[in-house]
Amino acid sequence: MHDILQKEIALYEKRTPKSAEAHKRAEKRIPLGVASNYRGYDPYPIFVAEGHGSRLRDVDGNEYIDHNLCFGALMAGHGHPAVVKAVKWALDNGTTFGMPHGMEADLADEICARYPVEMVRFGSSGTEATMHCCRIARAATKRDKLLRFEGCYHGLHDSALVSVKPKAEDFGDIHAPNSVPGGMGVIKAVLDNVTVATFNDLKSVEHRFQQHPGQIAAVILEPIMMNVGICMPQAGFLEGLREICTKNGALLIFDEVKTGAKLGWGGASEYFGVKPDMIALAKSIGGGMPLAAFGASREVMDLIVQHKVFHGGTYNTNRVAMAAGLATFREVLTRENYAHVEKLGKKLEDGYRTIVKKSGLQAYVIRAGVNGALMLYPAEIKNYRDWMKIDVDLWRQFWFGMVNRGVLAMPYWWDEQWTISVQHTEADIERHLAAFEEVAPGLAKAQEERGAKFVGAAGH
Ligand SMILES: Cc1ncc(COP(=O)(O)O)c(C=O)c1O
């Protein structure tokens, strides 16, 4: 470990002894001491005491400007007053019934007004939403295979856990990547039915359709790959996928778990002007409550009406999540708030860019709606394999350096990005940039000293 990183981690440990203690205790009963693998990292994660607006306080009393925001699930920020009011009302009037209560149609109307779908069903997580999209697409086409992109993330069901973060030795040809299980326990039959292509490479998609004629039910993707930092679709890529799907009778599924709320009012389909056949939504639509939705045309969703595809769930449309979702769509994800966060996003992006330039750091800055990232690469990444080539310890220096200066610049892991909430202010952005101004020269220095030999395989 290089000098500056060692010093930053030592400082982190000095500032967070109660988190270390809490983690040690949790490890005894909980694998890795955390409830989701993404939350665990060395030496130990920060344990949170409370969150308000754009800020978090940890169990040691340190305060942070929060751009992690629960891996981007909190564009509302912590405890948005409209969400809190709605949730309190739900808590006082019955949280969950296993019976309809009227809010379902209200929220379905909100969703159908923004996204190009005619009917929706609800759930609690992004994993559920993409899982049901995949199954319905298989039913709608009477085909078994899915096509997905190396490096995209769609949650934790078996079909989603293929080629999420494959190691370089398992890659295969870049125009025909191998289907690589994302850990043990993913059944072989699933691997046989999930074929993989390369993001921004339409030829690799066409090749798969030629290889499996009449067998691919759907193409699923994040319209912006946001589990490798931020990887934008190149001009024509999404339009090309639309065309290939239509030509081959396959459905196009946009996994908008990240982009749906945060890219803009109408999500990626509006932003890019490309209409998918199905959409999966979660994270920021719930204002901090577990809420997900998936939708499609009336014709496709009719498979549920006809009892041909089964969908259920005890906690679906529980009134706490629905109240939070309605408040979020009506009072948080408003045109006015999108204008506010756009202004802050631009300020943060421009500020980062100026500092990068001044420091001589080999990096670029990219933004998509309220999300953005400092990308420690000399040139814009186009796919997962480009993303792999990063100096991970340099990124860790950035992350711990920012944390030690009171800014959670993004979630831990170099495949993530910052989120700005509607409760962030200009002053928050200025503090964020002041911290980066302090960290950047050390990054540039370490980058120069370490050179290219530390640029390596970044999977986790
Ligand atoms: C694009 C995308 N799809 C699906 C998921 C899974 O969502 P969840 O963690 O709510 O199951 C995520 C989570 O990060 C995601 O980023």
Coordinates of C-alpha atoms and ligand atoms in Angstrom, one line a residue:
M1 CA 0.0 0.0 0.0
H2 CA 1.5 3.4 -0.9
D3 CA 2.3 6.0 1.6
I4 CA -0.5 8.5 1.2
L5 CA -3.2 5.8 1.2
Q6 CA -1.7 4.3 4.4
K7 CA -1.8 7.7 6.1
E8 CA -5.5 8.3 5.0
I9 CA -6.5 4.8 6.3
A10 CA -4.7 5.4 9.6
L11 CA -6.6 8.7 9.9
Y12 CA -9.9 7.0 9.1
E13 CA -9.2 4.4 11.8
K14 CA -8.4 7.2 14.3
R15 CA -11.6 9.0 13.5
T16 CA -13.9 5.9 13.6
P17 CA -13.0 3.6 16.5
K18 CA -16.7 3.0 17.4
S19 CA -17.4 1.9 13.8
A20 CA -14.5 -0.6 14.2
E21 CA -16.0 -1.9 17.4
A22 CA -19.5 -2.2 16.0
H23 CA -18.1 -4.1 13.0
K24 CA -16.2 -6.5 15.1
R25 CA -19.3 -7.3 17.0
A26 CA -21.5 -7.7 13.9
E27 CA -18.9 -10.0 12.2
K28 CA -19.6 -12.7 14.9
R29 CA -23.1 -13.3 13.7
I30 CA -23.4 -11.7 10.3
P31 CA -21.3 -12.8 7.3
L32 CA -18.8 -9.9 6.7
G33 CA -20.6 -8.0 9.4
V34 CA -22.9 -6.4 6.9
A35 CA -26.3 -7.1 5.4
S36 CA -25.3 -6.7 1.8
N37 CA -21.8 -7.6 0.4
Y38 CA -21.6 -4.1 -1.1
R39 CA -21.5 -2.6 2.3
G40 CA -18.4 -4.4 3.5
Y41 CA -14.8 -3.1 2.8
D42 CA -11.4 -2.9 4.5
P43 CA -10.6 -2.0 7.1
Y44 CA -14.3 -1.8 8.1
P45 CA -17.3 0.2 7.1
I46 CA -18.6 3.4 8.8
F47 CA -21.6 2.7 11.0
V48 CA -24.3 5.3 10.8
A49 CA -26.0 7.0 13.8
E50 CA -28.4 9.3 11.8
G51 CA -29.1 11.0 8.6
H52 CA -30.9 14.3 8.0
G53 CA -31.3 16.1 4.6
S54 CA -27.9 15.9 2.8
R55 CA -26.0 14.9 5.9
L56 CA -25.0 11.8 7.8
R57 CA -23.5 11.4 11.3
D58 CA -21.6 8.3 12.2
V59 CA -21.5 6.5 15.5
D60 CA -18.3 8.4 16.4
G61 CA -20.0 11.7 15.9
N62 CA -18.3 12.6 12.6
E63 CA -20.5 14.5 10.1
Y64 CA -20.5 13.9 6.4
I65 CA -22.1 15.4 3.3
D66 CA -23.7 12.3 1.9
H67 CA -23.4 11.5 -1.8
N68 CA -23.7 7.8 -1.2
L69 CA -27.4 8.2 -0.4
C70 CA -27.9 4.5 0.0
F71 CA -26.3 3.6 -3.3
G72 CA -28.4 6.2 -5.1
A73 CA -31.8 5.3 -3.5
L74 CA -32.2 8.6 -1.9
M75 CA -32.6 11.4 -4.4
A76 CA -35.1 12.6 -1.8
G77 CA -32.3 13.0 0.7
H78 CA -32.7 11.8 4.3
G79 CA -36.1 12.3 5.9
H80 CA -37.6 14.5 3.2
P81 CA -40.5 16.3 5.0
A82 CA -43.1 15.2 2.4
V83 CA -42.0 11.6 2.6
V84 CA -41.9 11.7 6.4
K85 CA -45.4 13.2 6.6
A86 CA -46.8 10.5 4.3
V87 CA -45.0 7.7 6.1
K88 CA -46.2 8.9 9.5
W89 CA -49.8 9.0 8.2
A90 CA -49.4 5.4 7.0
L91 CA -47.9 4.3 10.3
D92 CA -50.9 5.7 12.1
N93 CA -53.4 4.2 9.8
G94 CA -52.2 0.6 9.1
T95 CA -49.0 -0.3 7.4
T96 CA -49.9 -3.4 5.4
F97 CA -53.0 -5.4 4.7
G98 CA -52.4 -7.9 2.0
M99 CA -55.5 -6.1 0.5
P100 CA -55.8 -3.3 -2.0
H101 CA -56.2 0.2 -0.5
G102 CA -56.4 2.6 -3.5
M103 CA -52.9 4.0 -3.6
E104 CA -51.9 1.4 -6.1
A105 CA -53.9 3.0 -8.9
D106 CA -52.6 6.5 -7.9
L107 CA -49.0 5.5 -8.1
A108 CA -49.6 3.5 -11.3
D109 CA -51.0 6.6 -12.9
E110 CA -47.9 8.6 -11.8
I111 CA -45.6 6.0 -13.3
C112 CA -47.6 5.6 -16.6
A113 CA -47.5 9.4 -17.0
R114 CA -43.7 9.5 -17.0
Y115 CA -42.6 6.3 -18.5
P116 CA -43.7 4.6 -21.8
V117 CA -45.7 1.9 -20.1
E118 CA -49.4 1.2 -19.8
M119 CA -49.7 -1.0 -16.8
V120 CA -47.5 -1.7 -13.8
R121 CA -47.1 -4.0 -10.9
F122 CA -45.2 -3.3 -7.7
G123 CA -42.6 -4.9 -5.5
S124 CA -39.9 -4.0 -2.9
S125 CA -36.5 -4.3 -4.7
G126 CA -34.8 -3.8 -8.0
T127 CA -34.0 -7.5 -8.0
E128 CA -37.7 -8.3 -8.0
A129 CA -38.5 -5.9 -10.7
T130 CA -35.9 -7.2 -13.2
M131 CA -36.7 -10.8 -12.3
H132 CA -40.3 -10.3 -13.2
C133 CA -39.4 -8.4 -16.4
C134 CA -37.2 -11.3 -17.5
R135 CA -39.9 -13.9 -16.7
I136 CA -42.7 -12.0 -18.4
A137 CA -40.5 -11.4 -21.5
R138 CA -39.8 -15.2 -21.7
A139 CA -43.6 -15.8 -21.5
A140 CA -44.5 -13.1 -24.0
T141 CA -42.1 -14.5 -26.6
K142 CA -42.3 -18.2 -25.6
R143 CA -38.5 -18.2 -25.7
D144 CA -36.0 -19.0 -23.0
K145 CA -32.9 -17.0 -23.6
L146 CA -31.9 -13.6 -22.4
L147 CA -29.3 -11.3 -23.8
R148 CA -27.4 -9.2 -21.3
F149 CA -24.3 -7.1 -21.3
E150 CA -21.0 -7.8 -19.6
G151 CA -20.7 -5.6 -16.5
C152 CA -24.3 -4.5 -16.2
Y153 CA -26.0 -5.2 -12.9
H154 CA -29.6 -6.2 -12.5
G155 CA -29.8 -7.6 -9.0
L156 CA -29.4 -11.0 -7.4
H157 CA -31.8 -13.5 -9.1
D158 CA -30.0 -16.3 -11.0
S159 CA -30.5 -14.8 -14.5
A160 CA -29.1 -11.5 -13.3
L161 CA -26.0 -13.0 -11.7
V162 CA -24.3 -13.7 -15.0
S163 CA -21.2 -11.8 -16.2
V164 CA -21.7 -9.0 -13.7
K165 CA -18.0 -8.7 -12.7
P166 CA -16.2 -11.5 -14.5
K167 CA -12.5 -11.9 -14.0
A168 CA -10.2 -11.2 -17.0
E169 CA -9.2 -14.9 -17.3
D170 CA -12.9 -15.8 -17.8
F171 CA -13.7 -13.1 -20.3
G172 CA -13.6 -14.9 -23.7
D173 CA -13.8 -13.0 -27.0
I174 CA -14.9 -9.4 -26.6
H175 CA -17.4 -9.8 -29.4
A176 CA -18.8 -13.0 -27.8
P177 CA -18.1 -12.9 -24.1
N178 CA -18.5 -16.0 -22.0
S179 CA -21.5 -16.4 -19.6
V180 CA -19.7 -16.3 -16.3
P181 CA -21.6 -17.0 -13.0
G182 CA -21.4 -14.3 -10.4
G183 CA -20.4 -16.7 -7.7
M184 CA -21.3 -20.3 -6.8
G185 CA -24.9 -21.5 -6.8
V186 CA -26.0 -20.1 -10.1
I187 CA -27.3 -23.1 -11.9
K188 CA -25.8 -24.3 -15.2
A189 CA -29.1 -24.2 -17.1
V190 CA -29.3 -20.5 -16.3
L191 CA -25.8 -19.9 -17.8
D192 CA -26.9 -21.7 -20.9
N193 CA -29.9 -19.4 -21.2
V194 CA -28.2 -16.1 -20.6
T195 CA -26.1 -15.0 -23.5
V196 CA -23.7 -12.1 -23.1
A197 CA -22.7 -9.2 -25.4
T198 CA -20.5 -6.2 -25.0
F199 CA -21.9 -2.7 -24.2
N200 CA -21.6 -0.2 -27.0
D201 CA -20.9 -3.1 -29.5
L202 CA -24.0 -3.7 -31.7
K203 CA -22.1 -6.3 -33.7
S204 CA -21.8 -8.5 -30.6
V205 CA -25.5 -8.2 -30.2
E206 CA -26.3 -9.1 -33.8
H207 CA -23.9 -12.0 -33.5
R208 CA -25.9 -13.5 -30.6
F209 CA -29.2 -13.2 -32.5
Q210 CA -27.6 -15.0 -35.4
Q211 CA -26.2 -17.6 -33.1
H212 CA -29.6 -18.2 -31.4
P213 CA -32.2 -17.5 -34.1
G214 CA -35.7 -17.3 -32.7
Q215 CA -34.5 -18.1 -29.1
I216 CA -33.8 -14.8 -27.5
A217 CA -36.7 -13.5 -25.5
A218 CA -35.3 -10.1 -24.4
V219 CA -32.3 -7.8 -24.3
I220 CA -31.9 -6.4 -20.8
L221 CA -29.6 -3.5 -20.0
E222 CA -29.0 -0.4 -17.9
P223 CA -29.4 2.3 -20.5
I224 CA -26.4 4.0 -18.9
M225 CA -24.1 1.4 -17.4
M226 CA -23.9 2.6 -13.8
N227 CA -22.3 -0.3 -12.1
V228 CA -18.9 0.6 -13.7
G229 CA -18.8 4.2 -12.6
I230 CA -20.7 5.8 -15.4
C231 CA -20.5 4.4 -18.9
M232 CA -22.6 6.2 -21.4
P233 CA -24.3 4.5 -24.4
Q234 CA -22.6 5.8 -27.5
A235 CA -24.6 7.6 -30.2
G236 CA -26.8 5.0 -32.0
F237 CA -26.3 2.2 -29.5
L238 CA -29.7 2.3 -27.8
E239 CA -31.5 3.0 -31.1
G240 CA -29.6 0.0 -32.6
L241 CA -30.8 -2.3 -29.9
R242 CA -34.3 -1.1 -30.4
E243 CA -34.1 -2.0 -34.1
I244 CA -32.4 -5.4 -33.5
C245 CA -35.1 -6.3 -30.9
T246 CA -37.9 -5.3 -33.1
K247 CA -36.5 -7.1 -36.1
N248 CA -36.0 -10.3 -34.1
G249 CA -39.2 -10.3 -32.1
A250 CA -37.4 -9.8 -28.8
L251 CA -38.4 -7.4 -26.0
L252 CA -36.2 -4.6 -25.0
I253 CA -36.0 -4.2 -21.2
F254 CA -34.6 -1.0 -19.7
D255 CA -33.4 -1.6 -16.2
E256 CA -34.0 1.9 -14.9
V257 CA -33.5 1.0 -11.2
K258 CA -30.8 3.8 -11.2
T259 CA -31.7 6.0 -14.1
G260 CA -35.5 5.9 -13.7
A261 CA -35.8 8.7 -11.2
K262 CA -32.3 10.2 -11.2
L263 CA -31.6 10.9 -14.9
G264 CA -34.5 13.2 -15.3
W265 CA -38.3 13.5 -15.1
G266 CA -39.0 10.7 -17.6
G267 CA -36.0 8.5 -17.0
A268 CA -33.7 7.1 -19.8
S269 CA -36.4 6.5 -22.3
E270 CA -37.3 10.2 -22.3
Y271 CA -33.7 11.3 -22.1
F272 CA -32.5 9.2 -25.0
G273 CA -35.8 9.1 -26.9
V274 CA -35.8 5.4 -27.2
K275 CA -38.8 3.4 -26.2
P276 CA -38.2 0.0 -24.4
D277 CA -40.9 -2.7 -24.2
M278 CA -40.5 -3.1 -20.4
I279 CA -39.1 -0.9 -17.6
A280 CA -37.8 -1.9 -14.2
L281 CA -37.8 0.8 -11.5
A282 CA -36.7 0.9 -7.9
K283 CA -34.2 2.9 -5.6
S284 CA -35.1 6.6 -5.7
I285 CA -38.8 6.2 -6.6
G286 CA -39.4 5.1 -3.0
G287 CA -38.0 8.2 -1.3
G288 CA -36.1 5.9 1.1
M289 CA -38.7 3.1 1.5
P290 CA -38.3 -0.3 -0.3
L291 CA -40.4 0.2 -3.4
A292 CA -40.0 -1.2 -6.9
A293 CA -42.2 -1.4 -10.0
F294 CA -42.1 -3.0 -13.4
G295 CA -44.3 -2.1 -16.4
A296 CA -45.0 -2.7 -20.0
S297 CA -47.7 -2.4 -22.6
R298 CA -51.2 -3.5 -21.8
E299 CA -50.7 -6.4 -24.2
V300 CA -47.6 -7.7 -22.4
M301 CA -49.0 -7.2 -18.9
D302 CA -52.1 -9.0 -19.9
L303 CA -50.2 -12.2 -19.3
I304 CA -50.6 -11.5 -15.6
V305 CA -54.3 -10.7 -16.1
Q306 CA -54.8 -14.0 -17.9
H307 CA -53.0 -15.9 -15.1
K308 CA -50.4 -17.0 -17.6
V309 CA -47.5 -15.5 -15.6
F310 CA -47.7 -15.4 -11.9
H311 CA -46.8 -12.4 -9.8
G312 CA -47.4 -11.9 -6.1
G313 CA -45.7 -10.8 -2.9
T314 CA -46.8 -10.2 0.7
Y315 CA -45.3 -6.8 1.0
N316 CA -46.2 -5.6 -2.5
T317 CA -47.9 -2.1 -2.2
N318 CA -47.6 -2.1 1.6
R319 CA -49.0 1.3 2.5
V320 CA -45.8 2.7 4.0
A321 CA -43.9 2.2 0.7
M322 CA -46.8 3.4 -1.4
A323 CA -47.3 6.6 0.7
A324 CA -43.6 7.3 0.4
G325 CA -43.7 6.6 -3.4
L326 CA -46.6 8.9 -4.0
A327 CA -45.1 11.7 -1.9
T328 CA -41.8 11.2 -3.8
F329 CA -43.4 11.4 -7.3
R330 CA -45.7 14.3 -6.4
E331 CA -43.5 16.4 -4.1
V332 CA -39.8 15.3 -4.6
L333 CA -39.4 14.4 -8.3
T334 CA -40.9 17.6 -9.5
R335 CA -39.8 19.7 -12.5
E336 CA -38.7 22.4 -10.0
N337 CA -36.5 20.0 -8.0
Y338 CA -35.0 18.6 -11.2
A339 CA -33.9 22.1 -12.1
H340 CA -32.4 22.6 -8.6
V341 CA -30.4 19.4 -8.8
E342 CA -29.3 20.0 -12.4
K343 CA -27.8 23.3 -11.2
L344 CA -26.0 21.6 -8.4
G345 CA -24.9 18.7 -10.6
K346 CA -23.4 21.1 -13.1
K347 CA -21.6 23.0 -10.3
L348 CA -20.1 19.8 -9.0
E349 CA -19.1 18.5 -12.4
D350 CA -17.5 21.8 -13.5
G351 CA -15.7 22.1 -10.1
Y352 CA -14.3 18.6 -10.4
R353 CA -13.2 19.3 -13.9
T354 CA -11.3 22.5 -13.0
I355 CA -9.6 20.8 -10.1
V356 CA -8.6 17.7 -12.2
K357 CA -7.1 20.0 -14.8
K358 CA -5.2 22.1 -12.2
S359 CA -3.8 19.1 -10.4
G360 CA -2.6 17.3 -13.5
L361 CA -4.5 14.2 -12.5
Q362 CA -5.0 11.7 -15.4
A363 CA -8.8 11.4 -15.0
Y364 CA -12.1 12.6 -16.4
V365 CA -15.4 13.7 -14.9
I366 CA -18.7 12.5 -16.2
R367 CA -22.3 13.2 -15.2
A368 CA -25.8 11.9 -15.9
G369 CA -28.6 13.7 -14.1
V370 CA -27.9 13.7 -10.4
N371 CA -25.3 11.1 -10.8
G372 CA -21.7 11.7 -11.6
A373 CA -18.2 10.3 -11.1
L374 CA -14.5 11.0 -11.1
M375 CA -13.2 8.4 -13.5
L376 CA -9.5 7.6 -13.0
Y377 CA -8.9 6.7 -16.6
P378 CA -7.0 8.6 -19.3
A379 CA -9.9 8.2 -21.8
E380 CA -13.7 7.6 -21.6
I381 CA -14.6 4.0 -20.9
K382 CA -16.9 2.3 -23.5
N383 CA -17.5 -1.0 -21.8
Y384 CA -16.8 -3.2 -18.8
R385 CA -13.4 -4.3 -19.9
D386 CA -12.2 -0.7 -20.1
W387 CA -13.5 -0.1 -16.6
M388 CA -11.4 -3.0 -15.3
K389 CA -8.2 -1.0 -16.0
I390 CA -8.0 1.1 -12.9
D391 CA -5.5 1.7 -10.1
V392 CA -7.8 0.6 -7.3
D393 CA -5.5 1.9 -4.5
L394 CA -5.5 5.3 -6.1
W395 CA -9.3 5.3 -6.0
R396 CA -9.1 4.2 -2.4
Q397 CA -6.9 7.2 -1.7
F398 CA -9.6 9.4 -3.2
W399 CA -12.4 7.8 -1.2
F400 CA -10.7 7.7 2.2
G401 CA -9.2 11.2 1.6
M402 CA -12.7 12.6 1.0
V403 CA -14.2 10.8 3.9
N404 CA -11.5 12.1 6.2
R405 CA -12.5 15.6 5.1
G406 CA -16.2 15.1 5.9
V407 CA -17.5 14.1 2.4
L408 CA -18.9 10.7 1.4
A409 CA -18.1 11.5 -2.2
M410 CA -19.9 8.3 -3.4
P411 CA -20.6 4.8 -2.0
Y412 CA -17.5 2.7 -1.3
W413 CA -16.4 0.8 -4.5
W414 CA -15.0 2.3 -7.6
D415 CA -17.9 1.0 -9.7
E416 CA -20.3 3.5 -8.1
Q417 CA -21.0 7.2 -8.6
W418 CA -22.1 10.3 -6.6
T419 CA -25.8 11.1 -6.1
I420 CA -27.1 14.6 -5.4
S421 CA -30.4 14.8 -3.5
V422 CA -33.0 17.5 -3.7
Q423 CA -32.0 18.5 -0.2
H424 CA -28.4 19.3 -1.1
T425 CA -27.4 22.9 -1.3
E426 CA -24.9 25.1 -3.1
A427 CA -22.9 25.2 0.2
D428 CA -22.8 21.4 0.3
I429 CA -21.3 21.3 -3.2
E430 CA -18.8 24.0 -2.3
R431 CA -17.7 21.9 0.7
H432 CA -17.4 18.8 -1.5
L433 CA -15.2 20.7 -3.9
A434 CA -13.1 22.2 -1.2
A435 CA -12.4 18.7 0.1
F436 CA -11.5 17.5 -3.4
E437 CA -9.2 20.5 -3.9
E438 CA -7.2 19.3 -0.9
V439 CA -7.2 15.6 -2.0
A440 CA -6.4 16.1 -5.7
P441 CA -2.7 17.1 -5.6
G442 CA -1.9 14.0 -3.5
L443 CA -3.8 11.9 -6.0
A444 CA -1.9 13.4 -9.0
K445 CA 1.4 12.8 -7.1
A446 CA 0.7 9.2 -6.3
Q447 CA -0.6 8.6 -9.8
E448 CA 2.7 9.8 -11.2
E449 CA 4.8 7.9 -8.8
R450 CA 2.9 4.7 -9.1
G451 CA 2.7 4.8 -12.9
A452 CA 0.9 2.3 -15.1
K453 CA 2.1 -0.8 -13.3
F454 CA -0.6 -0.5 -10.7
V455 CA -3.4 -0.3 -13.3
G456 CA -4.9 -3.7 -13.1
A457 CA -8.0 -5.9 -12.8
A458 CA -10.6 -4.1 -10.8
G459 CA -13.3 -6.7 -10.1
H460 CA -14.7 -7.1 -6.6
Ligands
LIG1 C1 -29.3 -1.2 -12.4 C2 -29.7 -2.0 -11.2 N1 -30.6 -3.0 -11.3 C3 -31.0 -3.7 -10.2 C4 -30.5 -3.5 -9.0 C5 -31.0 -4.3 -7.8 O1 -31.7 -3.5 -7.0 P1 -32.0 -4.0 -5.5 O2 -30.6 -3.9 -4.8 O3 -33.0 -3.1 -5.0 O4 -32.4 -5.4 -5.5 C6 -29.6 -2.5 -8.8 C7 -29.0 -2.2 -7.5 O5 -28.0 -1.6 -7.3 C8 -29.1 -1.7 -9.9 O6 -28.2 -0.8 -9.8

